[in-house]
Amino acid sequence: MRQTEPTGPTGSTGSADLEPVDYDVVVLGAGPVGENVADRTRAAGLTTAIVESELVGGECSYWACMPSKALLRPVLARADARRTPGLSRSAQGPLDTSAVLAHRDEYTSHWKDDGQVQWLESVGVELHRGVGRITGPRMVTVTAGDGTRRVLTARHAVAVCTGSRALLPPLPGLADVAPWTSREATSAKAVPGRLVVVGGGVVATEMATAWQALGSRVTLLVRGKGLLSRMEPFAGELVAEALTEAGADLRTGTSAASVTRENGAVVVITDTGERIEADEILFATGRAPRTDDIGLETVGLEPGSWLTVDDSLRVTGQDWLYAVGDVNRRALLTHQGKYQARIAGAAIAARATGGPVAAEAWGAYAATADHHAVPQVVFTDPEAGSVGLSLAEAERAGHRVRAVDLDLSSVAGAGLYGEGYKGRARMVVDLESETLRGVTFVGPGVGELVHSATVAVAAQVPVARLWHAVPSYPTISEAWLRLLEAYRDST
């Protein structure tokens, strides 16, 4: 991995001025969330500094969203081709692994952040390379790679946008095995012959899909009953079926009890006593906040903790500290973190000028969607996408709801999309307000349907009005009409 050289706020190397530097806003972390906070506060006329110890652009750009989807796009395109008459024969061969990895490398800018740095400069945000720690109220000390320290003070706000890291289980000797986390899984330079994936969530299913298609023999160890447990049950069931058909060995109700390396191979002993050998092992078993060494203790907060915030993203009990993105644990998704960043930037700017920051839901200063309309797409084959609450979540929350289900193969557009199309859809209708609490789609190509569902859920569009949102024929979007018909007929 390329190491970035420490620089001062203007990008020049060498000794830094030890005198404090004053800004209106200081942002810790230059990933997509931090960049968006900085962009919004700068646009409001506030002087803004951003601090980054790794690559500007953060986890999403180099080790998560972009590289993983670059790996998966050829996989999904080939799967679609295999379902398409006239293409299916020619798409039976293996993927060009070197081309896929080169495509991935291009989308990570070969792990160089020059373009991201240029963008910061273009909007007038000053970059400080180094490790940033809060050293008091409205104060951040940055330690560069050469040991030089600089103190940054914030007149109005410090925003913690340091994200999260992969959480490894407390297995003895695990560090000696050099396990993969999401970072290694998305940046690997070669295809492992055998890969064990521990976990059943988004990272686990996406990386199992990618590396299985690129030639690995994948074994999935899932502690629970199935995959994608936070979605409707049928989502995980269809993804599990497809992974198994592709050749993956899926073992549910199974955990890794011990992991060692013997003669270069990873040896996993499961909690049921089974022995599995592999070339690499990926743990996709959760995330932890990157807050353990950012100086939270200096302002009365617990190092390593998730930070509790109000809907304007201000940390509870503080009038100057904001926590945006993964660190607040509201929704660990890049797009949701960027949404929070826009809200936080607006709130910081309003408070800086003494303006009112109204707390009403769906207002300019409230991240209401975090509670009601969080969308997500899982780029497996088939894709799984959802927004809002599942049926079980809605019922647990005490809403009086009805689920309406649809076999997507009954939609003409699905049959045209590919032969043997398999997919399902569900909308969860609130029977009192006659609006949607949640929507889930599973099937090839359904990721592009999720935003229409997000609009319907976030805007609380009445079912009666949705009848007037006519889907184009023959597209898979006609699923909306079929769902509405099924709801009408059930009532």
Coordinates of C-alpha atoms in Angstrom, one line a residue:
M1 CA 0.0 0.0 0.0
R2 CA 1.4 3.4 -0.9
Q3 CA 2.3 5.5 2.1
T4 CA 1.3 9.1 1.9
E5 CA 3.9 11.7 2.8
P6 CA 3.0 14.2 5.6
T7 CA 2.3 17.7 4.4
G8 CA 1.3 21.0 5.9
P9 CA -2.0 22.7 5.1
T10 CA -0.8 23.9 1.8
G11 CA 0.6 20.5 0.8
S12 CA 4.3 21.3 1.2
T13 CA 6.5 18.9 3.1
G14 CA 8.9 19.7 5.9
S15 CA 8.6 21.2 9.3
A16 CA 5.3 22.7 10.2
D17 CA 4.6 25.9 12.1
L18 CA 3.9 24.9 15.7
E19 CA 1.7 28.0 16.3
P20 CA -2.0 27.2 16.6
V21 CA -4.0 27.5 13.3
D22 CA -7.5 28.8 13.7
Y23 CA -10.5 27.6 11.6
D24 CA -14.2 27.8 11.8
V25 CA -14.5 24.0 11.4
V26 CA -12.1 21.1 11.8
V27 CA -13.0 17.8 10.3
L28 CA -11.4 14.5 11.5
G29 CA -11.3 12.0 8.6
A30 CA -11.2 12.7 4.9
G31 CA -13.4 9.9 3.7
P32 CA -16.6 10.6 1.8
V33 CA -18.4 11.7 5.0
G34 CA -15.7 14.1 6.1
E35 CA -15.3 15.4 2.6
N36 CA -19.0 16.2 2.4
V37 CA -19.1 17.9 5.8
A38 CA -16.1 20.0 4.7
D39 CA -17.7 20.8 1.4
R40 CA -21.0 22.0 3.0
T41 CA -19.3 24.2 5.6
R42 CA -16.9 25.7 3.0
A43 CA -19.9 26.4 0.8
A44 CA -21.5 28.3 3.7
G45 CA -18.4 30.5 3.9
L46 CA -16.8 28.8 6.9
T47 CA -13.0 28.2 6.9
T48 CA -12.5 24.5 7.1
A49 CA -9.6 22.1 7.7
I50 CA -9.7 18.4 7.3
V51 CA -7.3 15.9 8.9
E52 CA -6.4 12.5 7.4
S53 CA -3.8 9.9 8.4
E54 CA -4.3 7.6 5.3
L55 CA -5.7 8.3 1.9
V56 CA -8.0 11.2 1.1
G57 CA -11.2 9.5 -0.1
G58 CA -11.3 7.0 2.8
E59 CA -12.5 3.4 3.1
C60 CA -15.2 3.6 0.4
S61 CA -12.8 4.8 -2.3
Y62 CA -10.0 2.3 -1.7
W63 CA -11.2 -0.7 0.3
A64 CA -15.0 -0.9 0.2
C65 CA -17.6 0.5 -2.2
M66 CA -15.5 1.2 -5.2
P67 CA -13.2 -1.8 -5.4
S68 CA -15.8 -4.3 -4.3
K69 CA -18.3 -3.1 -7.0
A70 CA -15.6 -3.0 -9.6
L71 CA -14.9 -6.7 -8.8
L72 CA -18.6 -7.6 -8.8
R73 CA -19.7 -5.8 -12.0
P74 CA -18.1 -8.3 -14.4
V75 CA -19.5 -11.1 -12.3
L76 CA -23.0 -9.8 -12.6
A77 CA -22.7 -8.9 -16.2
R78 CA -21.6 -12.4 -17.1
A79 CA -24.5 -13.9 -15.0
D80 CA -26.9 -11.7 -16.9
A81 CA -25.4 -12.7 -20.3
R82 CA -25.8 -16.4 -19.3
R83 CA -29.5 -15.7 -18.9
T84 CA -29.8 -14.0 -22.3
P85 CA -30.6 -15.9 -25.5
G86 CA -28.0 -15.3 -28.1
L87 CA -25.3 -14.6 -25.5
S88 CA -25.6 -17.5 -23.1
R89 CA -23.2 -19.8 -25.1
S90 CA -20.5 -17.2 -25.4
A91 CA -20.6 -16.3 -21.7
Q92 CA -19.9 -19.8 -20.4
G93 CA -16.2 -19.4 -20.1
P94 CA -14.1 -18.0 -17.2
L95 CA -13.7 -14.4 -16.4
D96 CA -10.5 -12.7 -17.5
T97 CA -9.1 -12.4 -14.0
S98 CA -6.2 -10.0 -14.8
A99 CA -8.6 -7.7 -16.6
V100 CA -11.1 -7.7 -13.7
L101 CA -8.3 -6.9 -11.2
A102 CA -6.9 -4.2 -13.5
H103 CA -10.4 -2.7 -13.7
R104 CA -10.6 -2.7 -9.9
D105 CA -7.2 -1.0 -9.6
E106 CA -8.3 1.7 -12.0
Y107 CA -11.3 2.5 -9.9
T108 CA -9.2 2.8 -6.8
S109 CA -6.8 5.2 -8.7
H110 CA -4.2 2.6 -7.9
W111 CA -4.5 3.6 -4.2
K112 CA -3.3 7.1 -4.9
D113 CA -5.3 10.1 -3.7
D114 CA -4.0 12.9 -5.9
G115 CA -7.4 13.5 -7.5
Q116 CA -9.2 13.7 -4.2
V117 CA -6.6 16.1 -2.8
Q118 CA -7.1 18.3 -5.9
W119 CA -10.8 18.4 -5.2
L120 CA -10.3 19.5 -1.7
E121 CA -8.0 22.3 -2.9
S122 CA -10.6 23.3 -5.5
V123 CA -13.3 23.9 -2.9
G124 CA -10.9 25.7 -0.5
V125 CA -10.6 23.0 2.2
E126 CA -7.1 22.8 3.8
L127 CA -5.7 19.3 4.3
H128 CA -3.5 18.3 7.2
R129 CA -1.8 15.0 6.8
G130 CA -1.3 13.1 10.0
V131 CA -3.0 11.6 13.0
G132 CA -5.5 14.0 14.5
R133 CA -6.5 13.8 18.2
I134 CA -8.9 16.0 20.2
T135 CA -6.9 17.7 22.9
G136 CA -9.6 19.8 24.4
P137 CA -12.8 21.6 23.5
R138 CA -12.6 22.8 19.9
M139 CA -9.0 21.8 19.7
V140 CA -7.3 19.1 17.5
T141 CA -3.6 18.3 17.5
V142 CA -2.2 16.8 14.3
T143 CA 0.9 14.7 14.5
A144 CA 2.6 14.2 11.1
G145 CA 4.6 11.2 10.1
D146 CA 7.9 13.0 10.9
G147 CA 6.7 13.7 14.4
T148 CA 5.9 17.4 13.8
R149 CA 2.8 18.5 15.7
R150 CA 0.4 21.3 14.8
V151 CA -2.6 22.5 16.9
L152 CA -5.8 23.3 15.0
T153 CA -8.6 25.3 16.8
A154 CA -12.2 25.4 15.7
R155 CA -14.3 28.5 16.4
H156 CA -17.6 26.6 15.9
A157 CA -17.3 22.9 15.4
V158 CA -15.2 19.8 15.3
A159 CA -16.7 16.9 13.2
V160 CA -15.6 13.3 13.9
C161 CA -15.8 11.4 10.6
T162 CA -13.3 8.7 11.3
G163 CA -15.5 5.8 10.2
S164 CA -15.2 2.2 11.3
R165 CA -12.9 -0.7 11.0
A166 CA -13.4 -4.5 10.6
L167 CA -14.0 -6.3 13.9
L168 CA -12.1 -9.5 14.3
P169 CA -13.2 -12.2 16.8
P170 CA -11.0 -12.9 19.9
L171 CA -9.6 -16.2 18.6
P172 CA -6.2 -17.1 20.1
G173 CA -3.3 -16.6 17.6
L174 CA -5.5 -15.1 14.9
A175 CA -3.0 -12.3 14.2
D176 CA -0.4 -14.9 13.2
V177 CA -2.7 -16.3 10.6
A178 CA -2.9 -12.8 8.8
P179 CA -6.6 -13.1 8.1
W180 CA -8.4 -11.0 5.5
T181 CA -10.8 -8.3 6.5
S182 CA -12.8 -6.3 4.0
R183 CA -9.6 -4.4 3.1
E184 CA -7.6 -7.4 2.0
A185 CA -10.6 -9.0 0.3
T186 CA -11.2 -5.9 -1.9
S187 CA -7.5 -5.2 -2.7
A188 CA -6.0 -8.7 -3.1
K189 CA -3.7 -9.0 -6.1
A190 CA -4.4 -12.7 -6.8
V191 CA -7.2 -15.1 -6.6
P192 CA -6.9 -17.6 -3.7
G193 CA -7.5 -21.2 -4.7
R194 CA -9.5 -21.8 -1.6
L195 CA -11.2 -19.1 0.5
V196 CA -13.1 -19.5 3.8
V197 CA -15.5 -16.6 4.5
V198 CA -16.7 -16.2 8.0
G199 CA -20.0 -14.2 8.2
G200 CA -23.3 -13.9 6.5
G201 CA -23.8 -10.2 5.9
V202 CA -23.2 -7.9 3.1
V203 CA -19.4 -8.1 3.0
A204 CA -19.4 -11.8 3.3
T205 CA -22.0 -12.5 0.6
E206 CA -20.6 -9.9 -1.9
M207 CA -17.0 -11.2 -1.5
A208 CA -18.1 -14.8 -1.7
T209 CA -19.9 -13.9 -4.9
A210 CA -16.9 -12.1 -6.4
W211 CA -14.1 -14.6 -5.5
Q212 CA -16.2 -17.7 -6.3
A213 CA -16.8 -16.3 -9.8
L214 CA -13.1 -15.4 -10.2
G215 CA -12.1 -19.0 -9.5
S216 CA -11.9 -19.5 -5.7
R217 CA -13.5 -22.5 -4.0
V218 CA -15.4 -20.7 -1.3
T219 CA -16.7 -22.0 2.0
L220 CA -19.1 -19.8 3.9
L221 CA -19.3 -20.3 7.7
V222 CA -22.5 -18.5 9.0
R223 CA -23.2 -18.5 12.7
G224 CA -26.9 -17.9 12.2
K225 CA -29.7 -19.6 10.3
G226 CA -29.1 -17.8 7.0
L227 CA -27.7 -15.0 5.0
L228 CA -28.5 -11.2 5.1
S229 CA -30.4 -11.5 8.4
R230 CA -31.3 -7.8 8.5
M231 CA -33.4 -8.1 5.3
E232 CA -36.6 -10.1 4.6
P233 CA -35.8 -13.8 5.0
F234 CA -36.4 -14.5 1.3
A235 CA -33.5 -12.2 0.4
G236 CA -30.9 -14.4 2.1
E237 CA -32.6 -17.6 0.9
L238 CA -32.4 -16.6 -2.8
V239 CA -28.8 -15.4 -2.4
A240 CA -27.9 -18.6 -0.6
E241 CA -29.5 -20.7 -3.3
A242 CA -27.5 -18.9 -6.0
L243 CA -24.2 -19.2 -4.2
T244 CA -24.7 -22.9 -3.6
E245 CA -25.6 -23.4 -7.3
A246 CA -22.4 -21.5 -8.2
G247 CA -20.3 -24.0 -6.2
A248 CA -19.9 -22.4 -2.8
D249 CA -20.1 -24.6 0.3
L250 CA -22.5 -22.8 2.6
R251 CA -22.6 -24.0 6.2
T252 CA -25.1 -22.3 8.5
G253 CA -25.2 -22.6 12.3
T254 CA -21.4 -22.9 12.2
S255 CA -18.6 -20.8 13.7
A256 CA -14.8 -20.9 13.6
A257 CA -13.5 -22.2 16.9
S258 CA -9.8 -22.0 16.0
V259 CA -7.7 -20.8 13.1
T260 CA -4.0 -21.6 12.5
R261 CA -1.6 -21.7 9.6
E262 CA 0.1 -25.0 8.8
N263 CA 2.7 -25.2 6.0
G264 CA 1.2 -22.0 4.6
A265 CA -2.4 -23.2 4.6
V266 CA -5.1 -21.8 6.8
V267 CA -6.6 -24.5 9.0
V268 CA -10.1 -23.8 10.5
I269 CA -11.6 -26.0 13.1
T270 CA -15.3 -25.3 13.4
D271 CA -17.4 -25.4 16.6
T272 CA -18.8 -28.7 15.4
G273 CA -15.2 -30.2 15.1
E274 CA -14.9 -30.1 11.3
R275 CA -11.5 -29.3 9.8
I276 CA -11.4 -27.0 6.7
E277 CA -8.2 -26.1 4.8
A278 CA -7.9 -22.9 2.7
D279 CA -5.4 -20.5 1.3
E280 CA -7.0 -17.5 2.9
I281 CA -9.7 -16.7 5.4
L282 CA -11.9 -13.6 5.4
F283 CA -13.6 -12.5 8.6
A284 CA -16.7 -10.3 7.9
T285 CA -18.1 -10.4 11.4
G286 CA -18.9 -6.8 12.2
R287 CA -17.5 -3.3 12.5
A288 CA -16.0 -1.2 15.3
P289 CA -15.7 2.6 15.5
R290 CA -12.4 4.3 14.8
T291 CA -12.6 6.3 18.0
D292 CA -10.1 4.5 20.2
D293 CA -7.2 7.0 19.7
I294 CA -8.8 10.4 18.8
G295 CA -8.7 12.0 22.3
L296 CA -12.3 11.5 23.3
E297 CA -11.2 11.1 27.0
T298 CA -10.0 14.8 26.9
V299 CA -13.7 15.9 26.6
G300 CA -15.3 13.4 28.9
L301 CA -16.1 10.7 26.3
E302 CA -15.1 7.0 26.2
P303 CA -12.3 6.1 23.8
G304 CA -13.4 3.4 21.3
S305 CA -17.1 4.0 21.8
W306 CA -19.8 4.7 19.3
L307 CA -20.9 8.3 19.6
T308 CA -24.5 9.1 20.4
V309 CA -25.9 12.1 18.5
D310 CA -29.1 14.0 18.0
D311 CA -30.7 14.3 14.5
S312 CA -28.4 17.3 13.6
L313 CA -25.5 14.9 14.3
R314 CA -24.3 16.8 17.3
V315 CA -22.8 14.6 20.1
T316 CA -25.0 14.3 23.1
G317 CA -23.9 16.7 25.9
Q318 CA -21.6 18.8 23.6
D319 CA -22.4 22.0 21.8
W320 CA -19.4 22.0 19.4
L321 CA -18.7 18.3 18.7
Y322 CA -20.4 16.4 15.8
A323 CA -20.1 12.7 14.9
V324 CA -21.0 11.9 11.3
G325 CA -21.2 8.6 9.5
D326 CA -20.2 5.2 10.8
V327 CA -19.0 6.5 14.2
N328 CA -22.6 7.2 15.4
R329 CA -23.8 3.7 14.4
R330 CA -27.1 5.0 13.0
A331 CA -26.5 3.5 9.5
L332 CA -23.1 2.1 8.4
L333 CA -23.5 2.9 4.7
T334 CA -21.5 5.4 2.7
H335 CA -24.6 7.1 1.1
Q336 CA -26.2 7.4 4.5
G337 CA -23.1 8.9 5.9
K338 CA -23.0 11.5 3.1
Y339 CA -26.6 12.3 3.8
Q340 CA -25.8 12.9 7.4
A341 CA -22.8 15.0 6.3
R342 CA -25.1 17.3 4.3
I343 CA -27.4 17.7 7.4
A344 CA -24.5 18.3 9.8
G345 CA -22.9 20.8 7.5
A346 CA -26.1 22.8 7.3
A347 CA -26.6 22.6 11.0
I348 CA -23.0 23.7 11.7
A349 CA -23.4 26.7 9.3
A350 CA -26.7 27.8 10.8
R351 CA -25.5 27.6 14.4
A352 CA -22.3 29.5 13.4
T353 CA -24.4 32.5 12.2
G354 CA -26.7 32.3 15.2
G355 CA -29.6 31.1 13.2
P356 CA -32.3 28.7 14.4
V357 CA -31.8 25.0 14.0
A358 CA -35.2 23.6 14.0
A359 CA -35.5 19.9 15.0
E360 CA -38.6 18.9 13.2
A361 CA -38.6 15.6 11.3
W362 CA -37.6 15.8 7.6
G363 CA -36.4 19.4 8.0
A364 CA -33.1 20.8 6.8
Y365 CA -31.3 20.1 10.0
A366 CA -32.6 16.6 10.9
A367 CA -31.3 13.3 9.6
T368 CA -34.8 11.7 9.7
A369 CA -34.2 9.2 7.0
D370 CA -31.8 7.4 9.4
H371 CA -34.9 6.2 11.3
H372 CA -37.4 5.6 8.5
A373 CA -35.9 5.3 5.0
V374 CA -32.4 3.8 4.9
P375 CA -31.8 2.2 1.5
Q376 CA -29.3 -0.5 0.7
V377 CA -28.3 -2.7 -2.3
V378 CA -26.3 -5.9 -1.9
F379 CA -24.5 -6.6 -5.2
T380 CA -24.8 -10.4 -5.2
D381 CA -26.3 -12.5 -7.9
P382 CA -29.2 -12.1 -7.5
E383 CA -29.1 -8.5 -6.2
A384 CA -31.0 -7.7 -3.0
G385 CA -32.2 -4.2 -2.2
S386 CA -34.4 -2.8 0.5
V387 CA -35.5 0.5 2.1
G388 CA -37.3 1.1 5.4
L389 CA -38.6 -1.6 7.7
S390 CA -38.9 -5.3 7.1
L391 CA -42.2 -6.9 8.1
A392 CA -40.7 -8.2 11.3
E393 CA -39.2 -4.9 12.2
A394 CA -42.5 -3.1 11.5
E395 CA -44.4 -5.5 13.7
R396 CA -41.8 -5.2 16.5
A397 CA -42.1 -1.4 16.4
G398 CA -45.9 -1.8 17.0
H399 CA -47.1 -0.7 13.6
R400 CA -50.3 -2.3 12.2
V401 CA -49.0 -3.5 8.8
R402 CA -49.7 -5.9 6.0
A403 CA -47.0 -7.5 3.7
V404 CA -47.8 -7.8 0.0
D405 CA -45.5 -10.3 -1.8
L406 CA -44.8 -10.8 -5.5
D407 CA -43.0 -13.4 -7.6
L408 CA -41.0 -11.1 -9.9
S409 CA -40.9 -13.7 -12.6
S410 CA -44.6 -12.9 -13.2
V411 CA -43.6 -9.4 -14.5
A412 CA -43.0 -9.3 -18.3
G413 CA -39.9 -7.1 -18.0
A414 CA -38.3 -9.8 -15.7
G415 CA -38.7 -12.4 -18.4
L416 CA -37.2 -10.2 -21.0
Y417 CA -34.3 -9.4 -18.6
G418 CA -33.2 -13.0 -18.6
E419 CA -34.5 -16.5 -19.0
G420 CA -35.3 -18.4 -15.9
Y421 CA -35.5 -15.1 -13.9
K422 CA -35.9 -15.7 -10.2
G423 CA -36.9 -12.9 -7.8
R424 CA -39.3 -11.7 -5.2
A425 CA -40.6 -8.4 -4.0
R426 CA -42.4 -7.3 -0.8
M427 CA -43.9 -4.1 0.3
V428 CA -45.0 -3.5 3.9
V429 CA -48.0 -1.3 4.1
D430 CA -49.0 0.7 7.1
L431 CA -52.8 0.0 7.4
E432 CA -53.5 3.2 9.4
S433 CA -51.7 5.8 7.2
E434 CA -52.0 3.7 3.9
T435 CA -48.3 4.5 3.2
L436 CA -45.3 2.2 2.8
R437 CA -43.1 1.3 5.8
G438 CA -40.7 -0.7 3.8
V439 CA -40.0 -2.4 0.4
T440 CA -37.6 -5.2 -0.5
F441 CA -36.6 -6.5 -4.0
V442 CA -34.5 -9.6 -4.8
G443 CA -33.5 -10.5 -8.3
P444 CA -31.1 -9.7 -11.1
G445 CA -31.0 -6.0 -11.8
V446 CA -33.3 -4.9 -9.0
G447 CA -30.7 -2.5 -7.5
E448 CA -32.0 0.1 -9.8
L449 CA -35.5 -0.3 -8.4
V450 CA -34.5 0.7 -4.9
H451 CA -34.6 4.5 -5.4
S452 CA -38.2 4.5 -6.5
A453 CA -39.0 2.6 -3.3
T454 CA -36.9 5.1 -1.3
V455 CA -38.9 8.0 -2.7
A456 CA -42.1 6.3 -1.8
V457 CA -41.1 5.5 1.7
A458 CA -39.3 8.7 2.5
A459 CA -42.0 10.9 1.0
Q460 CA -44.7 8.8 2.7
V461 CA -46.6 8.6 -0.6
P462 CA -50.1 7.3 0.0
V463 CA -50.9 4.0 -1.8
A464 CA -53.8 5.8 -3.5
R465 CA -51.3 8.2 -5.1
L466 CA -48.9 5.4 -6.1
W467 CA -51.6 4.1 -8.5
H468 CA -50.9 7.3 -10.6
A469 CA -47.1 6.6 -10.8
V470 CA -47.4 4.5 -13.9
P471 CA -44.5 2.1 -14.6
S472 CA -43.1 1.9 -18.1
Y473 CA -43.9 -1.3 -20.0
P474 CA -42.2 -3.7 -20.3
T475 CA -39.7 -3.0 -17.4
I476 CA -39.2 -4.8 -14.2
S477 CA -40.6 -1.6 -12.6
E478 CA -44.0 -3.0 -13.5
A479 CA -43.6 -4.9 -10.2
W480 CA -45.0 -1.8 -8.6
L481 CA -48.3 -2.2 -10.4
R482 CA -48.5 -5.9 -9.5
L483 CA -47.8 -5.1 -5.8
L484 CA -50.5 -2.5 -5.8
E485 CA -52.9 -4.8 -7.4
A486 CA -52.1 -7.5 -4.9
Y487 CA -52.7 -5.1 -2.0
R488 CA -56.0 -3.9 -3.5
D489 CA -57.2 -7.5 -4.0
S490 CA -56.2 -8.4 -0.4
T491 CA -58.3 -5.6 1.0

